[in-house]
Coordinates of C-alpha atoms and ligand atoms in Angstrom, one line a residue:
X943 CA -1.9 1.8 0.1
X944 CA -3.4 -1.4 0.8
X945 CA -6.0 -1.2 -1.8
X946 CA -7.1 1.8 -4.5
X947 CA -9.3 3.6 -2.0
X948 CA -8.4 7.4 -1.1
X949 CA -6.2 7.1 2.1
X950 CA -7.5 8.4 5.3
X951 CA -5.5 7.6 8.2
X952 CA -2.2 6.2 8.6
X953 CA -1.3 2.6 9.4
X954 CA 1.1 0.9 11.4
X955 CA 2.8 -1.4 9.2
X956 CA 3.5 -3.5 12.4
X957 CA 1.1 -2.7 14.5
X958 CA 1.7 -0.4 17.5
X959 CA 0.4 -2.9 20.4
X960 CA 2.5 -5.4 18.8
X961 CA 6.0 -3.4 19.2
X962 CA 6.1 -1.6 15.9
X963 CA 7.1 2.1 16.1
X964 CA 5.1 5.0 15.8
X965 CA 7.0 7.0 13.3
X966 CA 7.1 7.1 9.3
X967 CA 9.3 4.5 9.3
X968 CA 6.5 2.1 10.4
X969 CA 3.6 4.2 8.8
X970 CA 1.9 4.3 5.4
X971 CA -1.4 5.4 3.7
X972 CA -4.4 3.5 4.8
X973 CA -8.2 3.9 3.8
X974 CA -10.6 3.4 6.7
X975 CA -11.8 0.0 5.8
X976 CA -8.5 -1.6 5.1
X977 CA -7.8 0.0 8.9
X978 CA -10.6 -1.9 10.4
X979 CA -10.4 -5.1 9.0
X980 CA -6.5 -5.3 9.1
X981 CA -6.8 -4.4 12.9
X982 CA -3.5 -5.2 15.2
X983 CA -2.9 -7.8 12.3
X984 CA 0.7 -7.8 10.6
X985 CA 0.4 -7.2 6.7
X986 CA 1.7 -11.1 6.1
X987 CA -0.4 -11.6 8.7
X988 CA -3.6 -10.0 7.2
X989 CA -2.3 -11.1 3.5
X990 CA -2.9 -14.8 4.4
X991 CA -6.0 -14.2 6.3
X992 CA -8.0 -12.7 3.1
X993 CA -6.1 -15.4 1.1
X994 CA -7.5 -17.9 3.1
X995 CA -11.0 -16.4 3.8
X996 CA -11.6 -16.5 -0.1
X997 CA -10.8 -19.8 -0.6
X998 CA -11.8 -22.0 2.7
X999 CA -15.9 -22.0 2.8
X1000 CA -15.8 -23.2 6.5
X1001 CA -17.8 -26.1 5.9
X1002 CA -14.1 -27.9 5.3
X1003 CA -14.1 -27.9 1.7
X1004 CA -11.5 -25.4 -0.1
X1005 CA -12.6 -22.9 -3.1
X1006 CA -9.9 -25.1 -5.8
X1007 CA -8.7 -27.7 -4.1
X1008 CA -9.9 -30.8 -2.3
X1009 CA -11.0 -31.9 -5.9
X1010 CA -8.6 -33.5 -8.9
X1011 CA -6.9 -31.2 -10.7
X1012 CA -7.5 -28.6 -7.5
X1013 CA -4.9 -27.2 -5.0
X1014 CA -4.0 -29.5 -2.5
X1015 CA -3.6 -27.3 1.2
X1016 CA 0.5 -27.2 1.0
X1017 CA 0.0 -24.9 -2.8
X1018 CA -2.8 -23.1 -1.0
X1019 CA -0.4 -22.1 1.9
X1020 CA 2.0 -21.3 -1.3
X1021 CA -0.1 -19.3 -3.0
X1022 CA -1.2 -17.4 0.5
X1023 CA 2.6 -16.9 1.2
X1024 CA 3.4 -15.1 -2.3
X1025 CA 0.3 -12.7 -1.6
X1026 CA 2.2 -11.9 1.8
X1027 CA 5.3 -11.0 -0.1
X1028 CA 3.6 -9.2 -2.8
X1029 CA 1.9 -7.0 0.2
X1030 CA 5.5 -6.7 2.4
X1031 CA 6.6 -5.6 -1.1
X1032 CA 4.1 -3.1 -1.4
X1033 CA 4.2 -2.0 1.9
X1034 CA 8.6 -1.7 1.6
X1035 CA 7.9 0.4 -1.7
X1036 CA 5.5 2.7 0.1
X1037 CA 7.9 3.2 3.1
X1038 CA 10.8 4.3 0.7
X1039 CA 9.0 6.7 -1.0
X1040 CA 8.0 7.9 2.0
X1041 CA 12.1 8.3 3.0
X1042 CA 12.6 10.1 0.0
X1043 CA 13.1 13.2 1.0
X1044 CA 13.4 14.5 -3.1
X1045 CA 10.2 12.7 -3.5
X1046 CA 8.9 13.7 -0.4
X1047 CA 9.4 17.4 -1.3
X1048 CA 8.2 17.0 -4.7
X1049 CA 4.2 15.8 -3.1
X1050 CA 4.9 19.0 -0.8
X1051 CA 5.7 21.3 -3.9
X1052 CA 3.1 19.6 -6.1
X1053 CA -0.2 19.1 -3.7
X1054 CA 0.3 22.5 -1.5
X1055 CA -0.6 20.0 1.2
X1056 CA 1.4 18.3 4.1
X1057 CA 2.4 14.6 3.8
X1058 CA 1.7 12.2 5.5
X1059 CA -2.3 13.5 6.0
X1060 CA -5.8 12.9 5.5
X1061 CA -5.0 12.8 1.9
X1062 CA -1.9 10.4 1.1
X1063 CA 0.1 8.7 -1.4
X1064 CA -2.3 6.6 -2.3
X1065 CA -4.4 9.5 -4.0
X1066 CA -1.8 10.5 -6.2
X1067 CA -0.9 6.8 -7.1
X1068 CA -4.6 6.4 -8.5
X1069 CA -5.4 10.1 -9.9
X1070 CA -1.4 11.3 -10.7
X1071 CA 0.0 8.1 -12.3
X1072 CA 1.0 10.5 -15.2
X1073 CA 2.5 13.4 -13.5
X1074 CA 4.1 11.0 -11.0
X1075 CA 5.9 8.9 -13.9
X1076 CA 6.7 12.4 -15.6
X1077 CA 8.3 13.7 -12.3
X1078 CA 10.4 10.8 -11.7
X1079 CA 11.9 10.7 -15.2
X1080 CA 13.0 14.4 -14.7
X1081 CA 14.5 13.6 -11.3
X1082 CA 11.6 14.7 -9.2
X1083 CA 12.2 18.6 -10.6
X1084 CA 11.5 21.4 -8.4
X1085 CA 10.5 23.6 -11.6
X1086 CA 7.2 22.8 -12.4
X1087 CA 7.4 20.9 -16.5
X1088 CA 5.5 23.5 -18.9
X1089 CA 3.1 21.4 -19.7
X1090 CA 1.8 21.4 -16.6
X1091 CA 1.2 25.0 -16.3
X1092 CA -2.5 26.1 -15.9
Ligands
LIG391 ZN1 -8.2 0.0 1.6

């Protein structure tokens, strides 16, 4: 959920070393690179780090700032915290959908396949976006809508 890559594993949100639990209400969709480079990182955590990484060259100069007109280090640190919250944001959306017992049971009636698995969320956010707007206008219907029918 992380990025638009097909989920393959499931990560923890916080991460399991760190004290986060180990059931769905600390676990979402993750694809295997996202999984690697996030590591035992918090998503805040990881946010600011691939803010940062973009922007900060190593030599000591910053990618827009350091220059006039650029961002000085305080609206870098800004701009890295709202990518955290956009990501916790994300990450809070994915975990309520995933408590959503009527949306839960519509992905079961819908993909004939068990959720959370190798093939999550994140697959029908980037190939269903139709069929998932549809569904939640009607309530998440159990009744498959005719215009679905194959
Ligand atoms: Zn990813």
């Amino acid at each position: 959920m992380y990025c638009y890559n097909q989920a393959t594993s499931m990560d923890h949100v916080i991460p399991f070393a760190r004290g986060g639990a180990d059931d769905l209400s600390n676990l979402v969709p993750i694809c295997g690179r996202c999984n690697r480079l996030k590591g035992d990182r918090t998503p805040v955590e990881w946010a600011t780090r691939v803010f940062m990484n973009d922007r900060w060259s190593g030599d000591g100069t910053v990618q827009g700032g350091g220059r006039p007109g650029g961002l000085s280090l305080r609206e870098l640190h800004t701009k890295a915290h709202e990518e955290g919250l956009e990501v916790l944001d994300a990450v809070e959306k994915v975990l309520t959908e995933i408590a959503n017992v009527e949306r839960w049971r519509w992905f079961l009636w819908s993909t004939s396949i068990n959720y959370p698995g190798t093939v999550g969320i994140e697959f029908y956010r980037s190939f269903m976006q139709d069929r998932i707007k549809v569904a939640e206008a009607a309530g998440w219907p159990e009744v498959r809508p005719a215009h679905y029918r194959t």
